[in-house]
PDB file of C-alpha atoms in Angstrom:
ATOM      1  CA  UNK A   1      87.992  -4.198 -38.111  1.00 47.00           C
ATOM      2  CA  UNK A   2      85.003  -2.058 -39.085  1.00 51.00           C
ATOM      3  CA  UNK A   3      82.139  -1.851 -36.625  1.00 58.00           C
ATOM      4  CA  UNK A   4      79.743  -3.065 -39.315  1.00 64.00           C
ATOM      5  CA  UNK A   5      81.780  -6.239 -39.840  1.00 70.00           C
ATOM      6  CA  UNK A   6      81.365  -7.419 -36.248  1.00 75.00           C
ATOM      7  CA  UNK A   7      78.317  -9.679 -35.852  1.00 77.00           C
ATOM      8  CA  UNK A   8      75.708  -8.439 -33.408  1.00 76.00           C
ATOM      9  CA  UNK A   9      76.101 -11.594 -31.308  1.00 78.00           C
ATOM     10  CA  UNK A  10      79.764 -10.749 -30.701  1.00 79.00           C
ATOM     11  CA  UNK A  11      79.007  -7.119 -29.848  1.00 72.00           C
ATOM     12  CA  UNK A  12      76.288  -8.261 -27.457  1.00 70.00           C
ATOM     13  CA  UNK A  13      78.705 -10.644 -25.744  1.00 73.00           C
ATOM     14  CA  UNK A  14      81.376  -7.938 -25.422  1.00 74.00           C
ATOM     15  CA  UNK A  15      78.878  -5.534 -23.903  1.00 74.00           C
ATOM     16  CA  UNK A  16      77.439  -8.172 -21.607  1.00 78.00           C
ATOM     17  CA  UNK A  17      80.870  -8.813 -20.098  1.00 70.00           C
ATOM     18  CA  UNK A  18      81.513  -5.071 -19.764  1.00 76.00           C
ATOM     19  CA  UNK A  19      78.153  -4.096 -18.270  1.00 79.00           C
ATOM     20  CA  UNK A  20      77.048  -7.008 -16.133  1.00 84.00           C
ATOM     21  CA  UNK A  21      77.670  -6.953 -12.380  1.00 89.00           C
ATOM     22  CA  UNK A  22      76.145  -9.697 -10.207  1.00 93.00           C
ATOM     23  CA  UNK A  23      73.631  -8.316  -7.692  1.00 96.00           C
ATOM     24  CA  UNK A  24      75.910  -9.375  -4.830  1.00 95.00           C
ATOM     25  CA  UNK A  25      78.453  -6.892  -6.206  1.00 94.00           C
ATOM     26  CA  UNK A  26      76.256  -4.178  -7.686  1.00 95.00           C
ATOM     27  CA  UNK A  27      73.911  -3.900  -4.690  1.00 97.00           C
ATOM     28  CA  UNK A  28      76.436  -4.370  -1.875  1.00 96.00           C
ATOM     29  CA  UNK A  29      76.332  -1.299   0.427  1.00 96.00           C
ATOM     30  CA  UNK A  30      80.115  -1.544   0.825  1.00 93.00           C
ATOM     31  CA  UNK A  31      80.522  -0.673  -2.870  1.00 93.00           C
ATOM     32  CA  UNK A  32      79.849   2.992  -3.580  1.00 93.00           C
ATOM     33  CA  UNK A  33      80.227   4.785  -6.901  1.00 90.00           C
ATOM     34  CA  UNK A  34      83.890   5.545  -6.197  1.00 90.00           C
ATOM     35  CA  UNK A  35      84.512   1.822  -5.673  1.00 90.00           C
ATOM     36  CA  UNK A  36      83.148   1.036  -9.137  1.00 88.00           C
ATOM     37  CA  UNK A  37      85.281   3.828 -10.636  1.00 85.00           C
ATOM     38  CA  UNK A  38      88.577   2.228  -9.547  1.00 87.00           C
ATOM     39  CA  UNK A  39      90.898   1.037 -12.334  1.00 85.00           C
ATOM     40  CA  UNK A  40      90.688  -2.528 -11.006  1.00 84.00           C
ATOM     41  CA  UNK A  41      86.928  -2.486 -10.394  1.00 81.00           C
ATOM     42  CA  UNK A  42      84.850  -5.337 -11.821  1.00 84.00           C
ATOM     43  CA  UNK A  43      82.564  -4.789 -14.810  1.00 78.00           C
ATOM     44  CA  UNK A  44      79.457  -2.742 -14.076  1.00 80.00           C
ATOM     45  CA  UNK A  45      76.903  -0.534 -15.826  1.00 81.00           C
ATOM     46  CA  UNK A  46      78.665   2.508 -14.350  1.00 73.00           C
ATOM     47  CA  UNK A  47      82.019   1.988 -16.046  1.00 70.00           C
ATOM     48  CA  UNK A  48      80.965  -0.076 -19.041  1.00 66.00           C
ATOM     49  CA  UNK A  49      78.372   2.393 -20.276  1.00 69.00           C
ATOM     50  CA  UNK A  50      81.131   4.296 -22.113  1.00 71.00           C
ATOM     51  CA  UNK A  51      81.156   1.499 -24.695  1.00 70.00           C
ATOM     52  CA  UNK A  52      77.685   2.515 -25.809  1.00 67.00           C
ATOM     53  CA  UNK A  53      79.269   5.600 -27.364  1.00 68.00           C
ATOM     54  CA  UNK A  54      81.275   3.538 -29.854  1.00 74.00           C
ATOM     55  CA  UNK A  55      78.483   3.811 -32.409  1.00 75.00           C
ATOM     56  CA  UNK A  56      74.722   3.925 -32.756  1.00 82.00           C
ATOM     57  CA  UNK A  57      74.783   0.192 -33.407  1.00 80.00           C
ATOM     58  CA  UNK A  58      76.593  -0.522 -30.151  1.00 73.00           C
ATOM     59  CA  UNK A  59      74.197   1.761 -28.321  1.00 79.00           C
ATOM     60  CA  UNK A  60      71.171  -0.029 -29.761  1.00 82.00           C
ATOM     61  CA  UNK A  61      72.551  -3.434 -28.792  1.00 73.00           C
ATOM     62  CA  UNK A  62      73.851  -2.362 -25.400  1.00 74.00           C
ATOM     63  CA  UNK A  63      70.987  -0.248 -24.064  1.00 82.00           C
ATOM     64  CA  UNK A  64      68.840  -3.250 -23.033  1.00 84.00           C
ATOM     65  CA  UNK A  65      71.848  -4.703 -21.203  1.00 85.00           C
ATOM     66  CA  UNK A  66      72.456  -1.386 -19.465  1.00 85.00           C
ATOM     67  CA  UNK A  67      68.915  -1.336 -18.080  1.00 91.00           C
ATOM     68  CA  UNK A  68      69.204  -4.745 -16.423  1.00 93.00           C
ATOM     69  CA  UNK A  69      70.662  -2.968 -13.371  1.00 94.00           C
ATOM     70  CA  UNK A  70      69.799   0.626 -12.440  1.00 95.00           C
ATOM     71  CA  UNK A  71      71.290   2.871  -9.765  1.00 96.00           C
ATOM     72  CA  UNK A  72      69.276   5.935  -8.744  1.00 97.00           C
ATOM     73  CA  UNK A  73      70.886   8.366  -6.329  1.00 95.00           C
ATOM     74  CA  UNK A  74      69.771  11.829  -7.473  1.00 95.00           C
ATOM     75  CA  UNK A  75      66.532  13.472  -8.508  1.00 96.00           C
ATOM     76  CA  UNK A  76      67.915  13.993 -12.016  1.00 96.00           C
ATOM     77  CA  UNK A  77      68.624  10.248 -12.334  1.00 94.00           C
ATOM     78  CA  UNK A  78      65.054   9.386 -11.391  1.00 97.00           C
ATOM     79  CA  UNK A  79      63.502  11.886 -13.788  1.00 97.00           C
ATOM     80  CA  UNK A  80      65.752  10.826 -16.664  1.00 96.00           C
ATOM     81  CA  UNK A  81      64.951   7.149 -16.137  1.00 96.00           C
ATOM     82  CA  UNK A  82      61.233   7.903 -15.992  1.00 98.00           C
ATOM     83  CA  UNK A  83      61.409   9.807 -19.269  1.00 97.00           C
ATOM     84  CA  UNK A  84      63.310   6.987 -20.991  1.00 95.00           C
ATOM     85  CA  UNK A  85      60.966   4.276 -19.702  1.00 97.00           C
ATOM     86  CA  UNK A  86      57.907   6.207 -20.808  1.00 97.00           C
ATOM     87  CA  UNK A  87      59.408   6.477 -24.286  1.00 96.00           C
ATOM     88  CA  UNK A  88      60.524   2.807 -24.318  1.00 94.00           C
ATOM     89  CA  UNK A  89      58.398   0.748 -21.878  1.00 96.00           C
ATOM     90  CA  UNK A  90      60.112  -2.462 -22.982  1.00 95.00           C
ATOM     91  CA  UNK A  91      63.296  -1.301 -21.232  1.00 95.00           C
ATOM     92  CA  UNK A  92      61.492  -1.151 -17.895  1.00 97.00           C
ATOM     93  CA  UNK A  93      60.558  -4.812 -18.190  1.00 96.00           C
ATOM     94  CA  UNK A  94      64.281  -5.664 -18.387  1.00 95.00           C
ATOM     95  CA  UNK A  95      65.226  -4.154 -15.009  1.00 97.00           C
ATOM     96  CA  UNK A  96      66.114  -6.860 -12.482  1.00 97.00           C
ATOM     97  CA  UNK A  97      68.471  -5.082 -10.057  1.00 98.00           C
ATOM     98  CA  UNK A  98      67.474  -1.712  -8.609  1.00 98.00           C
ATOM     99  CA  UNK A  99      69.741   0.310  -6.329  1.00 98.00           C
ATOM    100  CA  UNK A 100      68.001   3.190  -4.551  1.00 98.00           C
ATOM    101  CA  UNK A 101      70.091   5.472  -2.349  1.00 95.00           C
ATOM    102  CA  UNK A 102      68.679   8.818  -3.424  1.00 95.00           C
ATOM    103  CA  UNK A 103      66.489  10.437  -6.016  1.00 96.00           C
ATOM    104  CA  UNK A 104      63.411   9.839  -3.859  1.00 97.00           C
ATOM    105  CA  UNK A 105      61.308  12.440  -5.647  1.00 96.00           C
ATOM    106  CA  UNK A 106      57.591  11.843  -6.364  1.00 95.00           C
ATOM    107  CA  UNK A 107      58.449  10.722  -9.911  1.00 97.00           C
ATOM    108  CA  UNK A 108      60.119   7.640  -8.428  1.00 98.00           C
ATOM    109  CA  UNK A 109      56.732   5.989  -8.008  1.00 98.00           C
ATOM    110  CA  UNK A 110      55.948   6.220 -11.724  1.00 98.00           C
ATOM    111  CA  UNK A 111      59.430   5.006 -12.647  1.00 98.00           C
ATOM    112  CA  UNK A 112      59.230   1.929 -10.404  1.00 98.00           C
ATOM    113  CA  UNK A 113      55.736   1.160 -11.696  1.00 98.00           C
ATOM    114  CA  UNK A 114      57.352   0.711 -15.119  1.00 98.00           C
ATOM    115  CA  UNK A 115      59.825  -1.888 -13.735  1.00 98.00           C
ATOM    116  CA  UNK A 116      57.619  -4.942 -13.028  1.00 97.00           C
ATOM    117  CA  UNK A 117      60.506  -7.417 -13.137  1.00 97.00           C
ATOM    118  CA  UNK A 118      62.671  -6.018 -10.317  1.00 98.00           C
ATOM    119  CA  UNK A 119      63.779  -8.863  -8.047  1.00 98.00           C
ATOM    120  CA  UNK A 120      66.921  -7.562  -6.312  1.00 98.00           C
ATOM    121  CA  UNK A 121      66.815  -4.253  -4.429  1.00 99.00           C
ATOM    122  CA  UNK A 122      69.221  -2.021  -2.495  1.00 98.00           C
ATOM    123  CA  UNK A 123      67.762   0.605  -0.149  1.00 98.00           C
ATOM    124  CA  UNK A 124      69.725   3.365   1.602  1.00 97.00           C
ATOM    125  CA  UNK A 125      68.494   6.673   2.925  1.00 96.00           C
ATOM    126  CA  UNK A 126      69.313   9.685   5.058  1.00 94.00           C
ATOM    127  CA  UNK A 127      66.361  11.545   6.583  1.00 94.00           C
ATOM    128  CA  UNK A 128      66.295  15.225   7.444  1.00 91.00           C
ATOM    129  CA  UNK A 129      67.062  18.635   6.016  1.00 87.00           C
ATOM    130  CA  UNK A 130      68.338  18.520   2.457  1.00 85.00           C
ATOM    131  CA  UNK A 131      67.339  14.879   1.946  1.00 89.00           C
ATOM    132  CA  UNK A 132      64.044  14.296   0.153  1.00 89.00           C
ATOM    133  CA  UNK A 133      62.489  10.913   1.014  1.00 93.00           C
ATOM    134  CA  UNK A 134      58.921  11.597  -0.163  1.00 92.00           C
ATOM    135  CA  UNK A 135      59.129   9.090  -2.999  1.00 93.00           C
ATOM    136  CA  UNK A 136      59.919   6.212  -0.654  1.00 95.00           C
ATOM    137  CA  UNK A 137      56.525   6.213   1.021  1.00 95.00           C
ATOM    138  CA  UNK A 138      54.676   4.908  -2.019  1.00 95.00           C
ATOM    139  CA  UNK A 139      57.559   3.027  -3.604  1.00 98.00           C
ATOM    140  CA  UNK A 140      58.574   0.712  -0.766  1.00 98.00           C
ATOM    141  CA  UNK A 141      55.208  -1.114  -0.596  1.00 97.00           C
ATOM    142  CA  UNK A 142      55.206  -1.358  -4.416  1.00 97.00           C
ATOM    143  CA  UNK A 143      58.443  -3.337  -4.509  1.00 98.00           C
ATOM    144  CA  UNK A 144      58.399  -7.142  -4.507  1.00 97.00           C
ATOM    145  CA  UNK A 145      62.039  -8.044  -3.822  1.00 98.00           C
ATOM    146  CA  UNK A 146      63.326 -11.563  -3.492  1.00 98.00           C
ATOM    147  CA  UNK A 147      66.709 -10.318  -2.303  1.00 99.00           C
ATOM    148  CA  UNK A 148      67.288  -7.084  -0.387  1.00 99.00           C
ATOM    149  CA  UNK A 149      70.452  -5.186   0.538  1.00 98.00           C
ATOM    150  CA  UNK A 150      69.972  -2.558   3.255  1.00 98.00           C
ATOM    151  CA  UNK A 151      72.588   0.178   3.416  1.00 97.00           C
ATOM    152  CA  UNK A 152      72.686   3.459   5.322  1.00 95.00           C
ATOM    153  CA  UNK A 153      69.639   4.298   7.455  1.00 95.00           C
ATOM    154  CA  UNK A 154      70.537   7.580   9.129  1.00 93.00           C
ATOM    155  CA  UNK A 155      69.308  11.103   9.800  1.00 92.00           C
ATOM    156  CA  UNK A 156      70.647  14.654  10.001  1.00 90.00           C
ATOM    157  CA  UNK A 157      69.486  17.648  12.015  1.00 81.00           C
ATOM    158  CA  UNK A 158      65.718  17.318  12.551  1.00 85.00           C
ATOM    159  CA  UNK A 159      65.293  14.033  10.699  1.00 91.00           C
ATOM    160  CA  UNK A 160      65.055  11.623  13.639  1.00 92.00           C
ATOM    161  CA  UNK A 161      61.263  11.279  13.580  1.00 94.00           C
ATOM    162  CA  UNK A 162      61.236  10.855   9.823  1.00 94.00           C
ATOM    163  CA  UNK A 163      63.832   8.104  10.155  1.00 95.00           C
ATOM    164  CA  UNK A 164      61.679   6.337  12.756  1.00 95.00           C
ATOM    165  CA  UNK A 165      58.672   6.515  10.434  1.00 96.00           C
ATOM    166  CA  UNK A 166      60.703   5.098   7.549  1.00 97.00           C
ATOM    167  CA  UNK A 167      61.929   2.233   9.723  1.00 97.00           C
ATOM    168  CA  UNK A 168      58.339   1.516  10.737  1.00 98.00           C
ATOM    169  CA  UNK A 169      57.347   1.468   7.074  1.00 98.00           C
ATOM    170  CA  UNK A 170      60.208  -0.914   6.340  1.00 98.00           C
ATOM    171  CA  UNK A 171      59.011  -3.200   9.141  1.00 98.00           C
ATOM    172  CA  UNK A 172      55.489  -3.183   7.731  1.00 98.00           C
ATOM    173  CA  UNK A 173      56.812  -4.130   4.293  1.00 98.00           C
ATOM    174  CA  UNK A 174      58.743  -7.074   5.752  1.00 98.00           C
ATOM    175  CA  UNK A 175      55.550  -8.542   7.179  1.00 98.00           C
ATOM    176  CA  UNK A 176      52.715  -7.390   4.935  1.00 97.00           C
ATOM    177  CA  UNK A 177      54.058  -6.561   1.467  1.00 97.00           C
ATOM    178  CA  UNK A 178      57.240  -8.490   0.739  1.00 98.00           C
ATOM    179  CA  UNK A 179      55.930 -12.039   0.797  1.00 97.00           C
ATOM    180  CA  UNK A 180      58.576 -13.208  -1.705  1.00 98.00           C
ATOM    181  CA  UNK A 181      61.579 -11.853   0.237  1.00 99.00           C
ATOM    182  CA  UNK A 182      64.081 -14.684   0.797  1.00 98.00           C
ATOM    183  CA  UNK A 183      67.392 -12.889   1.461  1.00 98.00           C
ATOM    184  CA  UNK A 184      68.350  -9.794   3.482  1.00 98.00           C
ATOM    185  CA  UNK A 185      71.846  -8.266   3.715  1.00 98.00           C
ATOM    186  CA  UNK A 186      72.475  -5.644   6.407  1.00 97.00           C
ATOM    187  CA  UNK A 187      75.322  -3.149   6.175  1.00 96.00           C
ATOM    188  CA  UNK A 188      77.812  -3.126   9.073  1.00 94.00           C
ATOM    189  CA  UNK A 189      76.376  -1.069  11.954  1.00 93.00           C
ATOM    190  CA  UNK A 190      72.832  -1.268  10.633  1.00 94.00           C
ATOM    191  CA  UNK A 191      70.447  -0.009  13.355  1.00 92.00           C
ATOM    192  CA  UNK A 192      68.651  -3.164  14.521  1.00 94.00           C
ATOM    193  CA  UNK A 193      65.651  -1.489  16.097  1.00 94.00           C
ATOM    194  CA  UNK A 194      63.206  -3.717  17.917  1.00 95.00           C
ATOM    195  CA  UNK A 195      60.538  -3.038  15.305  1.00 96.00           C
ATOM    196  CA  UNK A 196      62.899  -4.249  12.557  1.00 97.00           C
ATOM    197  CA  UNK A 197      63.982  -7.361  14.464  1.00 96.00           C
ATOM    198  CA  UNK A 198      60.365  -8.277  15.203  1.00 97.00           C
ATOM    199  CA  UNK A 199      59.374  -7.727  11.582  1.00 98.00           C
ATOM    200  CA  UNK A 200      62.222  -9.925  10.328  1.00 98.00           C
ATOM    201  CA  UNK A 201      61.072 -12.583  12.779  1.00 96.00           C
ATOM    202  CA  UNK A 202      57.724 -12.652  10.971  1.00 98.00           C
ATOM    203  CA  UNK A 203      58.913 -12.176   7.374  1.00 98.00           C
ATOM    204  CA  UNK A 204      57.039 -15.090   5.782  1.00 97.00           C
ATOM    205  CA  UNK A 205      59.562 -16.271   3.177  1.00 98.00           C
ATOM    206  CA  UNK A 206      62.896 -15.205   4.716  1.00 98.00           C
ATOM    207  CA  UNK A 207      65.509 -17.958   4.347  1.00 96.00           C
ATOM    208  CA  UNK A 208      68.900 -16.225   4.559  1.00 96.00           C
ATOM    209  CA  UNK A 209      70.312 -13.182   6.329  1.00 96.00           C
ATOM    210  CA  UNK A 210      73.779 -11.663   5.994  1.00 96.00           C
ATOM    211  CA  UNK A 211      74.982  -9.660   9.008  1.00 94.00           C
ATOM    212  CA  UNK A 212      78.315  -8.604  10.521  1.00 92.00           C
ATOM    213  CA  UNK A 213      79.901 -10.474  13.435  1.00 88.00           C
ATOM    214  CA  UNK A 214      80.446  -7.272  15.415  1.00 88.00           C
ATOM    215  CA  UNK A 215      76.770  -6.427  15.022  1.00 91.00           C
ATOM    216  CA  UNK A 216      75.733  -9.828  16.359  1.00 88.00           C
ATOM    217  CA  UNK A 217      77.874  -9.139  19.421  1.00 85.00           C
ATOM    218  CA  UNK A 218      76.290  -5.716  19.914  1.00 87.00           C
ATOM    219  CA  UNK A 219      72.769  -7.022  19.388  1.00 88.00           C
ATOM    220  CA  UNK A 220      73.372  -9.918  21.801  1.00 82.00           C
ATOM    221  CA  UNK A 221      73.069  -7.512  24.729  1.00 83.00           C
ATOM    222  CA  UNK A 222      69.342  -7.335  24.000  1.00 83.00           C
ATOM    223  CA  UNK A 223      67.135 -10.342  23.331  1.00 78.00           C
ATOM    224  CA  UNK A 224      64.797  -8.024  21.428  1.00 86.00           C
ATOM    225  CA  UNK A 225      67.466  -7.265  18.825  1.00 90.00           C
ATOM    226  CA  UNK A 226      67.992 -10.960  18.125  1.00 88.00           C
ATOM    227  CA  UNK A 227      64.335 -11.930  17.895  1.00 90.00           C
ATOM    228  CA  UNK A 228      64.745 -12.348  14.125  1.00 92.00           C
ATOM    229  CA  UNK A 229      66.585 -15.610  14.893  1.00 87.00           C
ATOM    230  CA  UNK A 230      63.251 -17.148  15.819  1.00 88.00           C
ATOM    231  CA  UNK A 231      61.806 -16.818  12.321  1.00 93.00           C
ATOM    232  CA  UNK A 232      60.748 -20.420  11.530  1.00 92.00           C
ATOM    233  CA  UNK A 233      61.563 -20.040   7.825  1.00 94.00           C
ATOM    234  CA  UNK A 234      65.107 -18.714   8.452  1.00 92.00           C
ATOM    235  CA  UNK A 235      67.644 -21.368   7.450  1.00 90.00           C
ATOM    236  CA  UNK A 236      71.011 -19.588   7.214  1.00 90.00           C
ATOM    237  CA  UNK A 237      72.593 -16.574   8.901  1.00 91.00           C
ATOM    238  CA  UNK A 238      75.773 -15.509   7.127  1.00 92.00           C
ATOM    239  CA  UNK A 239      77.969 -13.803   9.701  1.00 90.00           C
ATOM    240  CA  UNK A 240      80.587 -11.622   7.985  1.00 90.00           C
ATOM    241  CA  UNK A 241      83.914 -10.984   9.681  1.00 85.00           C
ATOM    242  CA  UNK A 242      87.460  -9.943   8.797  1.00 78.00           C
ATOM    243  CA  UNK A 243      88.895 -12.390  11.340  1.00 75.00           C
ATOM    244  CA  UNK A 244      89.930 -15.968  10.662  1.00 71.00           C
ATOM    245  CA  UNK A 245      87.615 -18.789  11.656  1.00 68.00           C
ATOM    246  CA  UNK A 246      89.012 -19.411  15.125  1.00 73.00           C
ATOM    247  CA  UNK A 247      89.271 -15.726  16.011  1.00 76.00           C
ATOM    248  CA  UNK A 248      85.736 -15.036  14.816  1.00 76.00           C
ATOM    249  CA  UNK A 249      84.338 -17.882  16.900  1.00 76.00           C
ATOM    250  CA  UNK A 250      86.243 -16.669  19.970  1.00 79.00           C
ATOM    251  CA  UNK A 251      85.100 -13.103  19.308  1.00 79.00           C
ATOM    252  CA  UNK A 252      81.475 -14.128  19.624  1.00 80.00           C
ATOM    253  CA  UNK A 253      81.666 -16.735  22.373  1.00 80.00           C
ATOM    254  CA  UNK A 254      84.007 -14.842  24.725  1.00 81.00           C
ATOM    255  CA  UNK A 255      81.706 -11.854  24.565  1.00 76.00           C
ATOM    256  CA  UNK A 256      78.716 -13.814  25.721  1.00 77.00           C
ATOM    257  CA  UNK A 257      76.928 -14.652  22.495  1.00 79.00           C
ATOM    258  CA  UNK A 258      74.823 -17.652  23.468  1.00 78.00           C
ATOM    259  CA  UNK A 259      75.210 -21.075  21.917  1.00 79.00           C
ATOM    260  CA  UNK A 260      71.670 -20.999  20.562  1.00 76.00           C
ATOM    261  CA  UNK A 261      72.834 -18.068  18.445  1.00 78.00           C
ATOM    262  CA  UNK A 262      76.215 -19.387  17.337  1.00 78.00           C
ATOM    263  CA  UNK A 263      74.538 -22.667  16.393  1.00 79.00           C
ATOM    264  CA  UNK A 264      72.645 -20.798  13.690  1.00 78.00           C
ATOM    265  CA  UNK A 265      75.552 -18.831  12.247  1.00 83.00           C
ATOM    266  CA  UNK A 266      77.667 -19.518   9.200  1.00 87.00           C
ATOM    267  CA  UNK A 267      80.868 -17.493   9.478  1.00 83.00           C
ATOM    268  CA  UNK A 268      82.192 -16.069   6.222  1.00 87.00           C
ATOM    269  CA  UNK A 269      84.851 -13.485   5.519  1.00 76.00           C
ATOM    270  CA  UNK A 270      83.870 -10.234   3.860  1.00 68.00           C
ATOM    271  CA  UNK A 271      86.116 -11.113   0.952  1.00 59.00           C
ATOM    272  CA  UNK A 272      85.208 -14.800   0.688  1.00 52.00           C
ATOM    273  CA  UNK A 273      84.974 -17.951   2.804  1.00 46.00           C
ATOM    274  CA  UNK A 274      86.937 -18.013   6.038  1.00 45.00           C
ATOM    275  CA  UNK A 275      89.909 -20.271   6.619  1.00 40.00           C
ATOM    276  CA  UNK A 276      90.780 -21.897   9.908  1.00 37.00           C
ATOM    277  CA  UNK A 277      94.061 -20.718  11.388  1.00 34.00           C
ATOM    278  CA  UNK A 278      95.634 -24.178  11.239  1.00 33.00           C
ATOM    279  CA  UNK A 279      93.814 -25.504   8.188  1.00 34.00           C
ATOM    280  CA  UNK A 280      95.525 -26.379   4.894  1.00 32.00           C
ATOM    281  CA  UNK A 281      95.314 -23.520   2.431  1.00 34.00           C
ATOM    282  CA  UNK A 282      94.339 -25.447  -0.678  1.00 34.00           C
ATOM    283  CA  UNK A 283      90.591 -25.473   0.028  1.00 31.00           C
ATOM    284  CA  UNK A 284      88.458 -22.806   1.750  1.00 34.00           C
ATOM    285  CA  UNK A 285      86.408 -23.587   4.821  1.00 35.00           C
ATOM    286  CA  UNK A 286      83.428 -22.005   6.499  1.00 36.00           C
ATOM    287  CA  UNK A 287      81.978 -22.490   9.959  1.00 33.00           C
ATOM    288  CA  UNK A 288      78.410 -23.796   9.793  1.00 36.00           C
ATOM    289  CA  UNK A 289      76.592 -24.398  13.052  1.00 35.00           C
ATOM    290  CA  UNK A 290      79.281 -25.938  15.239  1.00 27.00           C
ATOM    291  CA  UNK A 291      80.903 -27.894  12.395  1.00 29.00           C
ATOM    292  CA  UNK A 292      83.754 -27.282   9.993  1.00 26.00           C
ATOM    293  CA  UNK A 293      82.737 -28.002   6.411  1.00 26.00           C
ATOM    294  CA  UNK A 294      84.629 -27.987   3.140  1.00 26.00           C
ATOM    295  CA  UNK A 295      83.244 -26.138   0.151  1.00 22.00           C
TER     296      UNK A 295
END
């Protein structure tokens, strides 16, 4: 069938299925670019963008869909996006999901300023020699995320002090700038510094956090690291684990995690809801508070 015969509505639907990745997938720190390049990877802007080369018509229809979710990881990415958005400002208004794990050049500020509709954000960084983070200083307070995925926060060589300053900036944003932030996902082994825990405790709109069970155990050695649990607006703490329900509960309780903490956890597997070891397999279960519930 000729390209010109296909109605635009059908082309748009084809491209939507090929390009769209839910923010929980696209922004998850566990999913790097190699993960999206796998043959069995779900649809995403990374793999599906090849369809825009079918024809000029497909490119015209698909470009707005492609800009719904952007991933910037290199300086060249940031500068290219800025150039495109300056030429077509309407595309910037379409961006909803923004993944930032590099490309933190000064031009990033101007690019983000042209994306007023961003609601879901991923932030990862490495501080130190060879890793430019200058663009983050102005950009982080500019963002107004409702949902935030935090990935790598690390340093190399002489970057320790820069990392500390970035974490302090992040803490300030939690309290003073991000008054619409409702959800925070932390990568496994995220450094729960006291300044971050205290800031999360006072994040005004925070309702849900997603953390790893092993991290909760590690943080439980210090009351300071778990101060975020006392945020009065926090309703749900999703506790990710690869264990089954019973093993995950034992993992936390046998290692001294207090009941006041486990009472506020909902245990979920990293690949989906957990199942109890002896439970029937036809319906998934999760552990909420101290109760078993069906979903």
